[in-house]
Short mmCIF file of C-alpha atoms in Angstrom, two decimals:
data_model
loop_
_atom_site.label_atom_id
_atom_site.label_comp_id
_atom_site.label_asym_id
_atom_site.label_seq_id
_atom_site.Cartn_x
_atom_site.Cartn_y
_atom_site.Cartn_z
CA UNK A 1 35.12 4.71 -5.08
CA UNK A 2 31.80 2.95 -4.71
CA UNK A 3 30.28 1.16 -7.57
CA UNK A 4 26.66 2.26 -7.75
CA UNK A 5 24.08 -0.04 -8.94
CA UNK A 6 21.70 2.10 -10.96
CA UNK A 7 18.01 0.31 -10.46
CA UNK A 8 15.15 1.54 -12.39
CA UNK A 9 12.58 3.83 -10.76
CA UNK A 10 9.37 2.55 -9.84
CA UNK A 11 6.75 4.34 -11.29
CA UNK A 12 5.02 3.54 -8.39
CA UNK A 13 7.37 5.40 -5.83
CA UNK A 14 4.91 7.49 -4.19
CA UNK A 15 2.42 4.75 -3.38
CA UNK A 16 5.24 2.61 -1.96
CA UNK A 17 6.92 4.89 0.18
CA UNK A 18 3.11 6.07 1.45
CA UNK A 19 2.50 2.51 2.55
CA UNK A 20 5.94 2.18 4.34
CA UNK A 21 5.25 5.30 6.42
CA UNK A 22 2.56 4.37 8.84
CA UNK A 23 2.86 7.89 10.03
CA UNK A 24 1.45 8.86 6.56
CA UNK A 25 -0.74 5.90 5.78
CA UNK A 26 -2.44 5.20 9.27
CA UNK A 27 -1.89 1.40 8.11
CA UNK A 28 0.61 -1.38 8.45
CA UNK A 29 0.61 -3.56 6.08
CA UNK A 30 2.46 -7.04 6.88
CA UNK A 31 4.47 -9.11 4.79
CA UNK A 32 1.80 -11.56 5.01
CA UNK A 33 -1.12 -9.00 3.84
CA UNK A 34 0.71 -8.24 0.95
CA UNK A 35 1.46 -12.11 -0.17
CA UNK A 36 -2.15 -12.64 0.67
CA UNK A 37 -3.25 -9.81 -1.54
CA UNK A 38 -0.54 -11.20 -4.32
CA UNK A 39 -1.65 -14.88 -4.25
CA UNK A 40 -5.61 -13.53 -4.66
CA UNK A 41 -4.53 -12.12 -7.67
CA UNK A 42 -3.00 -14.76 -9.10
CA UNK A 43 0.61 -13.29 -8.42
CA UNK A 44 3.52 -15.50 -6.59
CA UNK A 45 5.87 -13.35 -4.22
CA UNK A 46 8.91 -14.59 -2.40
CA UNK A 47 9.34 -13.33 1.30
CA UNK A 48 11.44 -10.46 1.36
CA UNK A 49 11.35 -7.26 3.52
CA UNK A 50 7.85 -5.28 3.21
CA UNK A 51 9.75 -2.81 0.85
CA UNK A 52 10.71 -5.50 -1.67
CA UNK A 53 6.98 -6.92 -1.63
CA UNK A 54 5.19 -3.86 -1.70
CA UNK A 55 7.16 -2.85 -4.99
CA UNK A 56 7.15 -6.12 -6.29
CA UNK A 57 3.34 -6.33 -5.62
CA UNK A 58 2.45 -2.92 -7.95
CA UNK A 59 5.12 -3.59 -10.50
CA UNK A 60 4.21 -7.20 -11.48
CA UNK A 61 0.67 -6.44 -10.97
CA UNK A 62 1.08 -3.59 -13.34
CA UNK A 63 3.16 -5.64 -15.61
CA UNK A 64 0.70 -8.50 -15.67
CA UNK A 65 -2.40 -6.08 -16.13
CA UNK A 66 -3.82 -7.18 -12.79
CA UNK A 67 -2.83 -3.67 -11.24
CA UNK A 68 -6.87 -2.91 -10.93
CA UNK A 69 -7.80 -6.16 -9.20
CA UNK A 70 -4.82 -5.56 -6.74
CA UNK A 71 -5.94 -1.87 -5.73
CA UNK A 72 -9.35 -3.25 -4.95
CA UNK A 73 -7.95 -5.86 -2.85
CA UNK A 74 -6.00 -3.26 -0.78
CA UNK A 75 -9.05 -1.19 -0.66
CA UNK A 76 -10.72 -4.00 0.71
CA UNK A 77 -8.07 -4.48 3.27
CA UNK A 78 -8.07 -0.74 4.08
CA UNK A 79 -11.77 -0.70 4.85
CA UNK A 80 -11.20 -3.82 6.93
CA UNK A 81 -8.88 -1.69 8.97
CA UNK A 82 -10.83 1.35 9.41
CA UNK A 83 -13.91 -0.47 9.98
CA UNK A 84 -11.86 -2.00 13.04
CA UNK A 85 -10.95 1.42 13.99
CA UNK A 86 -14.43 2.17 14.26
CA UNK A 87 -15.34 -0.52 16.26
CA UNK A 88 -12.50 -0.19 18.66
CA UNK A 89 -13.15 3.46 19.17
CA UNK A 90 -16.96 2.51 20.24
CA UNK A 91 -15.54 -0.03 22.77
CA UNK A 92 -12.54 1.99 24.04
CA UNK A 93 -13.96 5.64 24.25
CA UNK A 94 -10.89 7.08 25.50
CA UNK A 95 -8.84 5.91 22.45
CA UNK A 96 -11.35 7.83 19.90
CA UNK A 97 -9.27 10.49 19.27
CA UNK A 98 -5.99 8.43 18.08
CA UNK A 99 -8.06 5.78 16.44
CA UNK A 100 -10.22 8.40 14.72
CA UNK A 101 -6.89 10.39 13.40
CA UNK A 102 -5.73 6.64 11.80
CA UNK A 103 -9.14 5.96 10.05
CA UNK A 104 -8.73 9.37 8.67
CA UNK A 105 -5.14 8.80 7.28
CA UNK A 106 -6.49 5.32 5.86
CA UNK A 107 -9.27 6.96 4.11
CA UNK A 108 -6.58 9.26 2.71
CA UNK A 109 -4.43 6.37 1.60
CA UNK A 110 -7.96 5.33 -0.43
CA UNK A 111 -7.93 8.34 -2.35
CA UNK A 112 -4.19 8.10 -3.09
CA UNK A 113 -5.13 4.35 -4.72
CA UNK A 114 -8.11 5.75 -6.24
CA UNK A 115 -5.52 8.36 -7.91
CA UNK A 116 -3.18 6.04 -8.83
CA UNK A 117 -6.05 3.45 -10.40
CA UNK A 118 -7.27 6.40 -12.45
CA UNK A 119 -3.48 6.83 -13.91
CA UNK A 120 -1.80 9.89 -15.40
CA UNK A 121 -3.59 11.16 -18.41
CA UNK A 122 -0.43 12.54 -19.51
CA UNK A 123 1.09 8.85 -20.07
CA UNK A 124 0.14 6.96 -22.82
#
């Protein structure tokens, strides 16, 4: 019989899964992007898989009280990527449709981050 490791579930599981799935988020956040955001906000992350980095970034920032700053940094990165999509769609008109879809999904990701920043009113 297999031994199962029981890990505490992250309260950010929805957000973590969203960032890991490029189809839904419209973004690819590299390990370097996540480590840079962590360093900018005073957190130390070790090089791991993207999945572990996303979990560590969100959970450690929540524990240290810097979650709002991390969300602001993520939003700034998302805005940068959306602007790049818009610029590229102007430079390459034939790619306008897929790029606008990516920008739309990235805007949805910002909405998810905003909802996370507000938090759950039933928790406390």
